[in-house]
Amino acid sequence: AQKITQTQPGMFVQEKEAVTLDCTYDTSDPSYGLFWYKQPSSGEMIFLIYQGSYDQQNATEGRYSLNFQKARKSANLVISASQLGDSAMYFCAMKASGSRLTFGEGTQLTVNP
Amino acid sequence: NAGVTQTPKFQVLKTGQSMTLQCAQDMNHEYMSWYRQDPGMGLRLIHYSVGAGITDQGEVPNGYNVSRSTTEDFPLRLLSAAPSQTSVYFCASSYRLGSGQPQHFGDGTRLSIL
């Protein structure tokens, strides 16, 4: 069975600071992929970043980076230089065996001015 | 450049009514899926399809039917609406699932069952 756990229901960060959103996963498959999505208050789902289980380096996309620790089964999202527009719900998701994408319950990030 | 289009955006139904949520994509994606999102929760997979003519159940399939007669369309049918099906429904598509291929999401359908 696949499981994604996001233990932080809510996080607060000051504008221009960095913030880490936690994600741990559970799978017995050696091949898997991890995704992060952003959902602003308007409701749409926006893809942010992807990490494959065999990728040698941590993924980065602009201000987003993924701190991938395979032995700990964690894939934390790091947002650098937070902006007010980063306030949103953030979801971690995993695709392991089969054709299913499993989502965590999300973390609500609030960026304070 | 439409991407994934869901209709309607909002719908109110009475218990026992049936309806179809429409989903269409113009990116020639093989993989399509339907999720529901309940307040304070992540997305849960209802049904998915890996290509035309092929569908399978996800995590919460009861009360829903799907079909995939074309690559572009993947409608979700509620057979007999129940208040427990009040939710936001998202359709998503990708060329394949995984291997760095992100899913493209529609804007969602907000469904209320009275």
PDB file of C-alpha atoms in Angstrom:
ATOM      1  CA  ALA A   1       0.000   0.000   0.000  1.00  0.00           C
ATOM      2  CA  GLN A   2       1.089   3.543  -0.686  1.00  0.00           C
ATOM      3  CA  LYS A   3       0.764   6.280   1.895  1.00  0.00           C
ATOM      4  CA  ILE A   4       1.703   9.943   2.047  1.00  0.00           C
ATOM      5  CA  THR A   5       1.865  11.777   5.371  1.00  0.00           C
ATOM      6  CA  GLN A   6       1.969  15.537   5.775  1.00  0.00           C
ATOM      7  CA  THR A   7       2.166  16.228   9.496  1.00  0.00           C
ATOM      8  CA  GLN A   8       1.858  20.025   9.376  1.00  0.00           C
ATOM      9  CA  PRO A   9      -1.772  21.104   8.943  1.00  0.00           C
ATOM     10  CA  GLY A  10      -0.684  24.744   8.961  1.00  0.00           C
ATOM     11  CA  MET A  11       2.563  26.667   8.639  1.00  0.00           C
ATOM     12  CA  PHE A  12       3.395  30.353   8.948  1.00  0.00           C
ATOM     13  CA  VAL A  13       6.388  32.130   7.471  1.00  0.00           C
ATOM     14  CA  GLN A  14       7.524  35.724   7.184  1.00  0.00           C
ATOM     15  CA  GLU A  15       7.820  37.197   3.735  1.00  0.00           C
ATOM     16  CA  LYS A  16      11.304  36.726   2.215  1.00  0.00           C
ATOM     17  CA  GLU A  17      12.175  33.864   4.567  1.00  0.00           C
ATOM     18  CA  ALA A  18      12.544  30.210   3.608  1.00  0.00           C
ATOM     19  CA  VAL A  19      10.093  27.545   4.715  1.00  0.00           C
ATOM     20  CA  THR A  20      10.136  23.743   4.665  1.00  0.00           C
ATOM     21  CA  LEU A  21       6.976  21.696   4.232  1.00  0.00           C
ATOM     22  CA  ASP A  22       7.297  18.109   5.395  1.00  0.00           C
ATOM     23  CA  CYS A  23       6.275  15.000   3.497  1.00  0.00           C
ATOM     24  CA  THR A  24       6.970  11.382   4.376  1.00  0.00           C
ATOM     25  CA  TYR A  25       5.952   8.446   2.262  1.00  0.00           C
ATOM     26  CA  ASP A  26       5.588   4.711   2.540  1.00  0.00           C
ATOM     27  CA  THR A  27       5.986   2.264  -0.302  1.00  0.00           C
ATOM     28  CA  SER A  28       7.723  -1.039  -0.850  1.00  0.00           C
ATOM     29  CA  ASP A  29       8.288  -0.350  -4.537  1.00  0.00           C
ATOM     30  CA  PRO A  30      11.854   0.528  -5.512  1.00  0.00           C
ATOM     31  CA  SER A  31      10.638   2.758  -8.335  1.00  0.00           C
ATOM     32  CA  TYR A  32       8.401   5.678  -7.497  1.00  0.00           C
ATOM     33  CA  GLY A  33       7.928   9.363  -8.107  1.00  0.00           C
ATOM     34  CA  LEU A  34       7.075  12.202  -5.771  1.00  0.00           C
ATOM     35  CA  PHE A  35       5.186  15.341  -6.748  1.00  0.00           C
ATOM     36  CA  TRP A  36       4.312  18.601  -5.050  1.00  0.00           C
ATOM     37  CA  TYR A  37       1.242  20.623  -5.999  1.00  0.00           C
ATOM     38  CA  LYS A  38       0.041  24.063  -4.896  1.00  0.00           C
ATOM     39  CA  GLN A  39      -3.631  24.888  -4.474  1.00  0.00           C
ATOM     40  CA  PRO A  40      -4.340  28.603  -4.000  1.00  0.00           C
ATOM     41  CA  SER A  41      -7.627  29.801  -2.546  1.00  0.00           C
ATOM     42  CA  SER A  42      -9.022  30.005  -6.082  1.00  0.00           C
ATOM     43  CA  GLY A  43      -8.965  26.201  -6.100  1.00  0.00           C
ATOM     44  CA  GLU A  44      -6.853  25.156  -9.065  1.00  0.00           C
ATOM     45  CA  MET A  45      -4.074  22.582  -8.701  1.00  0.00           C
ATOM     46  CA  ILE A  46      -0.657  23.771  -9.850  1.00  0.00           C
ATOM     47  CA  PHE A  47       2.261  21.379 -10.365  1.00  0.00           C
ATOM     48  CA  LEU A  48       5.455  22.577  -8.672  1.00  0.00           C
ATOM     49  CA  ILE A  49       8.193  19.960  -8.680  1.00  0.00           C
ATOM     50  CA  TYR A  50       8.958  16.269  -9.246  1.00  0.00           C
ATOM     51  CA  GLN A  51      11.522  13.835  -7.784  1.00  0.00           C
ATOM     52  CA  GLY A  52      12.121  10.341  -9.083  1.00  0.00           C
ATOM     53  CA  SER A  53      13.330   7.643  -6.720  1.00  0.00           C
ATOM     54  CA  TYR A  54      16.401   7.000  -8.833  1.00  0.00           C
ATOM     55  CA  ASP A  55      17.300  10.655  -9.332  1.00  0.00           C
ATOM     56  CA  GLN A  56      20.776  11.304  -7.994  1.00  0.00           C
ATOM     57  CA  GLN A  57      20.246  14.969  -7.261  1.00  0.00           C
ATOM     58  CA  ASN A  58      17.537  16.836  -5.424  1.00  0.00           C
ATOM     59  CA  ALA A  59      15.069  18.481  -7.778  1.00  0.00           C
ATOM     60  CA  THR A  60      14.944  22.263  -8.075  1.00  0.00           C
ATOM     61  CA  GLU A  61      12.547  24.567  -9.910  1.00  0.00           C
ATOM     62  CA  GLY A  62      13.181  28.249  -9.347  1.00  0.00           C
ATOM     63  CA  ARG A  63      12.441  29.048  -5.693  1.00  0.00           C
ATOM     64  CA  TYR A  64      11.254  25.478  -5.067  1.00  0.00           C
ATOM     65  CA  SER A  65      13.569  22.648  -4.126  1.00  0.00           C
ATOM     66  CA  LEU A  66      12.942  19.174  -2.873  1.00  0.00           C
ATOM     67  CA  ASN A  67      14.958  17.813   0.038  1.00  0.00           C
ATOM     68  CA  PHE A  68      14.856  14.118  -0.835  1.00  0.00           C
ATOM     69  CA  GLN A  69      16.102  11.736   1.862  1.00  0.00           C
ATOM     70  CA  LYS A  70      15.489   8.264   0.530  1.00  0.00           C
ATOM     71  CA  ALA A  71      16.566   6.353   3.629  1.00  0.00           C
ATOM     72  CA  ARG A  72      14.179   8.388   5.752  1.00  0.00           C
ATOM     73  CA  LYS A  73      11.456   8.200   3.094  1.00  0.00           C
ATOM     74  CA  SER A  74      10.997  11.927   3.193  1.00  0.00           C
ATOM     75  CA  ALA A  75      10.539  14.451   0.373  1.00  0.00           C
ATOM     76  CA  ASN A  76      10.266  17.869   1.941  1.00  0.00           C
ATOM     77  CA  LEU A  77       9.480  20.946  -0.135  1.00  0.00           C
ATOM     78  CA  VAL A  78      11.652  23.991   0.486  1.00  0.00           C
ATOM     79  CA  ILE A  79      10.398  27.382  -0.654  1.00  0.00           C
ATOM     80  CA  SER A  80      13.051  30.071  -0.586  1.00  0.00           C
ATOM     81  CA  ALA A  81      12.392  33.807  -0.301  1.00  0.00           C
ATOM     82  CA  SER A  82       8.690  33.393   0.436  1.00  0.00           C
ATOM     83  CA  GLN A  83       6.246  35.737  -1.258  1.00  0.00           C
ATOM     84  CA  LEU A  84       2.714  36.701  -0.295  1.00  0.00           C
ATOM     85  CA  GLY A  85       1.494  34.809  -3.359  1.00  0.00           C
ATOM     86  CA  ASP A  86       2.923  31.594  -1.909  1.00  0.00           C
ATOM     87  CA  SER A  87       0.060  31.489   0.601  1.00  0.00           C
ATOM     88  CA  ALA A  88      -1.843  28.361  -0.410  1.00  0.00           C
ATOM     89  CA  MET A  89      -2.454  24.710   0.364  1.00  0.00           C
ATOM     90  CA  TYR A  90       0.428  22.448  -0.618  1.00  0.00           C
ATOM     91  CA  PHE A  91       0.011  18.767  -1.409  1.00  0.00           C
ATOM     92  CA  CYS A  92       2.615  16.036  -1.621  1.00  0.00           C
ATOM     93  CA  ALA A  93       1.759  13.077  -3.860  1.00  0.00           C
ATOM     94  CA  MET A  94       3.377   9.799  -4.844  1.00  0.00           C
ATOM     95  CA  LYS A  95       3.128   7.452  -7.787  1.00  0.00           C
ATOM     96  CA  ALA A  96       4.509   3.978  -7.096  1.00  0.00           C
ATOM     97  CA  SER A  97       3.369   0.723  -8.680  1.00  0.00           C
ATOM     98  CA  GLY A  98       0.231   0.679 -10.731  1.00  0.00           C
ATOM     99  CA  SER A  99      -1.499   3.688 -12.165  1.00  0.00           C
ATOM    100  CA  ARG A 100      -2.477   5.606  -9.076  1.00  0.00           C
ATOM    101  CA  LEU A 101      -1.352   8.904  -7.626  1.00  0.00           C
ATOM    102  CA  THR A 102      -1.751   9.077  -3.842  1.00  0.00           C
ATOM    103  CA  PHE A 103      -2.056  12.491  -2.167  1.00  0.00           C
ATOM    104  CA  GLY A 104      -1.329  13.619   1.369  1.00  0.00           C
ATOM    105  CA  GLU A 105      -3.804  15.725   3.338  1.00  0.00           C
ATOM    106  CA  GLY A 106      -1.966  18.942   2.628  1.00  0.00           C
ATOM    107  CA  THR A 107      -0.307  21.803   4.497  1.00  0.00           C
ATOM    108  CA  GLN A 108      -1.845  25.280   4.580  1.00  0.00           C
ATOM    109  CA  LEU A 109       0.959  27.824   4.227  1.00  0.00           C
ATOM    110  CA  THR A 110       0.415  31.440   5.249  1.00  0.00           C
ATOM    111  CA  VAL A 111       3.025  34.042   4.329  1.00  0.00           C
ATOM    112  CA  ASN A 112       2.941  37.069   6.609  1.00  0.00           C
ATOM    113  CA  PRO A 113       4.052  40.519   5.407  1.00  0.00           C
TER     114      PRO A 113
ATOM    115  CA  ASN B   1      -4.653  26.094 -25.439  1.00  0.00           C
ATOM    116  CA  ALA B   2      -7.587  24.803 -23.376  1.00  0.00           C
ATOM    117  CA  GLY B   3      -5.835  22.053 -21.359  1.00  0.00           C
ATOM    118  CA  VAL B   4      -8.326  20.175 -19.173  1.00  0.00           C
ATOM    119  CA  THR B   5     -11.885  21.495 -19.300  1.00  0.00           C
ATOM    120  CA  GLN B   6     -14.478  20.527 -16.734  1.00  0.00           C
ATOM    121  CA  THR B   7     -18.170  21.322 -16.928  1.00  0.00           C
ATOM    122  CA  PRO B   8     -20.191  22.406 -15.087  1.00  0.00           C
ATOM    123  CA  LYS B   9     -18.255  24.505 -12.569  1.00  0.00           C
ATOM    124  CA  PHE B  10     -21.068  24.417 -10.018  1.00  0.00           C
ATOM    125  CA  GLN B  11     -24.049  22.109  -9.592  1.00  0.00           C
ATOM    126  CA  VAL B  12     -26.733  21.524  -6.979  1.00  0.00           C
ATOM    127  CA  LEU B  13     -28.602  18.227  -7.032  1.00  0.00           C
ATOM    128  CA  LYS B  14     -31.297  16.607  -4.997  1.00  0.00           C
ATOM    129  CA  THR B  15     -30.738  13.245  -3.368  1.00  0.00           C
ATOM    130  CA  GLY B  16     -31.421  10.464  -5.833  1.00  0.00           C
ATOM    131  CA  GLN B  17     -30.823  12.492  -8.981  1.00  0.00           C
ATOM    132  CA  SER B  18     -28.237  11.418 -11.499  1.00  0.00           C
ATOM    133  CA  MET B  19     -25.853  13.558 -13.479  1.00  0.00           C
ATOM    134  CA  THR B  20     -22.691  13.474 -15.528  1.00  0.00           C
ATOM    135  CA  LEU B  21     -19.633  15.606 -14.900  1.00  0.00           C
ATOM    136  CA  GLN B  22     -17.833  16.299 -18.139  1.00  0.00           C
ATOM    137  CA  CYS B  23     -14.069  16.318 -18.628  1.00  0.00           C
ATOM    138  CA  ALA B  24     -12.231  16.951 -21.877  1.00  0.00           C
ATOM    139  CA  GLN B  25      -8.546  17.423 -22.657  1.00  0.00           C
ATOM    140  CA  ASP B  26      -6.915  18.546 -25.878  1.00  0.00           C
ATOM    141  CA  MET B  27      -3.343  17.435 -25.159  1.00  0.00           C
ATOM    142  CA  ASN B  28      -3.651  13.872 -26.487  1.00  0.00           C
ATOM    143  CA  HIS B  29      -2.962  12.525 -23.010  1.00  0.00           C
ATOM    144  CA  GLU B  30      -3.284   8.799 -22.411  1.00  0.00           C
ATOM    145  CA  TYR B  31      -3.939   8.976 -18.674  1.00  0.00           C
ATOM    146  CA  MET B  32      -7.025  10.602 -17.193  1.00  0.00           C
ATOM    147  CA  SER B  33      -8.415  10.481 -13.691  1.00  0.00           C
ATOM    148  CA  TRP B  34     -11.132  11.778 -11.423  1.00  0.00           C
ATOM    149  CA  TYR B  35     -10.565  12.891  -7.828  1.00  0.00           C
ATOM    150  CA  ARG B  36     -12.781  14.219  -5.114  1.00  0.00           C
ATOM    151  CA  GLN B  37     -11.609  16.737  -2.527  1.00  0.00           C
ATOM    152  CA  ASP B  38     -13.474  17.077   0.731  1.00  0.00           C
ATOM    153  CA  PRO B  39     -12.916  19.989   3.156  1.00  0.00           C
ATOM    154  CA  GLY B  40      -9.554  19.788   4.898  1.00  0.00           C
ATOM    155  CA  MET B  41      -8.534  16.687   3.000  1.00  0.00           C
ATOM    156  CA  GLY B  42      -6.333  15.784   0.122  1.00  0.00           C
ATOM    157  CA  LEU B  43      -7.509  14.420  -3.177  1.00  0.00           C
ATOM    158  CA  ARG B  44      -8.874  10.893  -3.317  1.00  0.00           C
ATOM    159  CA  LEU B  45      -8.883   8.939  -6.545  1.00  0.00           C
ATOM    160  CA  ILE B  46     -12.310   7.836  -7.786  1.00  0.00           C
ATOM    161  CA  HIS B  47     -11.613   6.253 -11.183  1.00  0.00           C
ATOM    162  CA  TYR B  48      -8.864   6.444 -13.750  1.00  0.00           C
ATOM    163  CA  SER B  49      -8.140   5.471 -17.340  1.00  0.00           C
ATOM    164  CA  VAL B  50      -4.839   4.617 -19.016  1.00  0.00           C
ATOM    165  CA  GLY B  51      -6.278   4.915 -22.503  1.00  0.00           C
ATOM    166  CA  ALA B  52      -9.438   4.822 -24.584  1.00  0.00           C
ATOM    167  CA  GLY B  53     -11.563   1.822 -23.661  1.00  0.00           C
ATOM    168  CA  ILE B  54      -9.644   1.124 -20.430  1.00  0.00           C
ATOM    169  CA  THR B  55     -10.856   2.227 -17.000  1.00  0.00           C
ATOM    170  CA  ASP B  56     -10.209   1.095 -13.457  1.00  0.00           C
ATOM    171  CA  GLN B  57     -11.313   1.862  -9.940  1.00  0.00           C
ATOM    172  CA  GLY B  58      -9.474   4.110  -7.576  1.00  0.00           C
ATOM    173  CA  GLU B  59      -9.726   4.526  -3.838  1.00  0.00           C
ATOM    174  CA  VAL B  60     -13.383   5.639  -3.583  1.00  0.00           C
ATOM    175  CA  PRO B  61     -15.295   4.318  -6.636  1.00  0.00           C
ATOM    176  CA  ASN B  62     -18.668   3.486  -5.064  1.00  0.00           C
ATOM    177  CA  GLY B  63     -21.564   5.465  -6.486  1.00  0.00           C
ATOM    178  CA  TYR B  64     -19.658   6.568  -9.594  1.00  0.00           C
ATOM    179  CA  ASN B  65     -19.276   5.224 -13.127  1.00  0.00           C
ATOM    180  CA  VAL B  66     -16.864   6.215 -15.875  1.00  0.00           C
ATOM    181  CA  SER B  67     -16.253   5.392 -19.500  1.00  0.00           C
ATOM    182  CA  ARG B  68     -13.517   6.349 -21.956  1.00  0.00           C
ATOM    183  CA  SER B  69     -14.746   6.048 -25.515  1.00  0.00           C
ATOM    184  CA  THR B  70     -12.292   8.612 -26.878  1.00  0.00           C
ATOM    185  CA  THR B  71      -8.842   9.826 -25.860  1.00  0.00           C
ATOM    186  CA  GLU B  72     -10.205  13.322 -25.236  1.00  0.00           C
ATOM    187  CA  ASP B  73     -13.219  12.689 -23.006  1.00  0.00           C
ATOM    188  CA  PHE B  74     -13.619  11.072 -19.605  1.00  0.00           C
ATOM    189  CA  PRO B  75     -17.077  11.707 -18.106  1.00  0.00           C
ATOM    190  CA  LEU B  76     -17.940  10.854 -14.510  1.00  0.00           C
ATOM    191  CA  ARG B  77     -21.479   9.691 -13.795  1.00  0.00           C
ATOM    192  CA  LEU B  78     -23.223   9.882 -10.446  1.00  0.00           C
ATOM    193  CA  LEU B  79     -25.861   7.180 -10.545  1.00  0.00           C
ATOM    194  CA  SER B  80     -28.050   8.230  -7.594  1.00  0.00           C
ATOM    195  CA  ALA B  81     -26.690  11.286  -5.798  1.00  0.00           C
ATOM    196  CA  ALA B  82     -26.254  11.137  -2.025  1.00  0.00           C
ATOM    197  CA  PRO B  83     -25.346  13.947   0.411  1.00  0.00           C
ATOM    198  CA  SER B  84     -22.034  12.154   1.080  1.00  0.00           C
ATOM    199  CA  GLN B  85     -21.054  12.925  -2.506  1.00  0.00           C
ATOM    200  CA  THR B  86     -21.052  16.655  -1.834  1.00  0.00           C
ATOM    201  CA  SER B  87     -17.508  17.577  -2.754  1.00  0.00           C
ATOM    202  CA  VAL B  88     -15.234  19.309  -5.220  1.00  0.00           C
ATOM    203  CA  TYR B  89     -14.412  17.065  -8.160  1.00  0.00           C
ATOM    204  CA  PHE B  90     -11.230  17.387 -10.166  1.00  0.00           C
ATOM    205  CA  CYS B  91     -10.399  15.798 -13.470  1.00  0.00           C
ATOM    206  CA  ALA B  92      -6.728  15.422 -14.403  1.00  0.00           C
ATOM    207  CA  SER B  93      -4.719  14.149 -17.334  1.00  0.00           C
ATOM    208  CA  SER B  94      -1.130  13.365 -18.219  1.00  0.00           C
ATOM    209  CA  TYR B  95       0.732  11.779 -21.111  1.00  0.00           C
ATOM    210  CA  ARG B  96       1.603   8.939 -18.788  1.00  0.00           C
ATOM    211  CA  LEU B  97       1.501   8.693 -15.013  1.00  0.00           C
ATOM    212  CA  GLY B  98       4.805   9.080 -13.275  1.00  0.00           C
ATOM    213  CA  SER B  99       8.256   9.355 -14.829  1.00  0.00           C
ATOM    214  CA  GLY B 100       8.159  13.065 -14.154  1.00  0.00           C
ATOM    215  CA  GLN B 101       4.945  13.581 -16.083  1.00  0.00           C
ATOM    216  CA  PRO B 102       2.810  15.900 -13.942  1.00  0.00           C
ATOM    217  CA  GLN B 103      -0.932  15.694 -14.057  1.00  0.00           C
ATOM    218  CA  HIS B 104      -2.756  18.682 -15.514  1.00  0.00           C
ATOM    219  CA  PHE B 105      -5.865  19.497 -13.535  1.00  0.00           C
ATOM    220  CA  GLY B 106      -9.138  21.054 -14.536  1.00  0.00           C
ATOM    221  CA  ASP B 107     -10.573  23.899 -12.479  1.00  0.00           C
ATOM    222  CA  GLY B 108     -12.912  21.608 -10.572  1.00  0.00           C
ATOM    223  CA  THR B 109     -16.659  21.091 -10.251  1.00  0.00           C
ATOM    224  CA  ARG B 110     -18.264  22.116  -6.981  1.00  0.00           C
ATOM    225  CA  LEU B 111     -21.143  19.727  -6.368  1.00  0.00           C
ATOM    226  CA  SER B 112     -23.739  20.012  -3.606  1.00  0.00           C
ATOM    227  CA  ILE B 113     -26.266  17.276  -2.907  1.00  0.00           C
ATOM    228  CA  LEU B 114     -29.297  18.342  -0.892  1.00  0.00           C
TER     229      LEU B 114
END
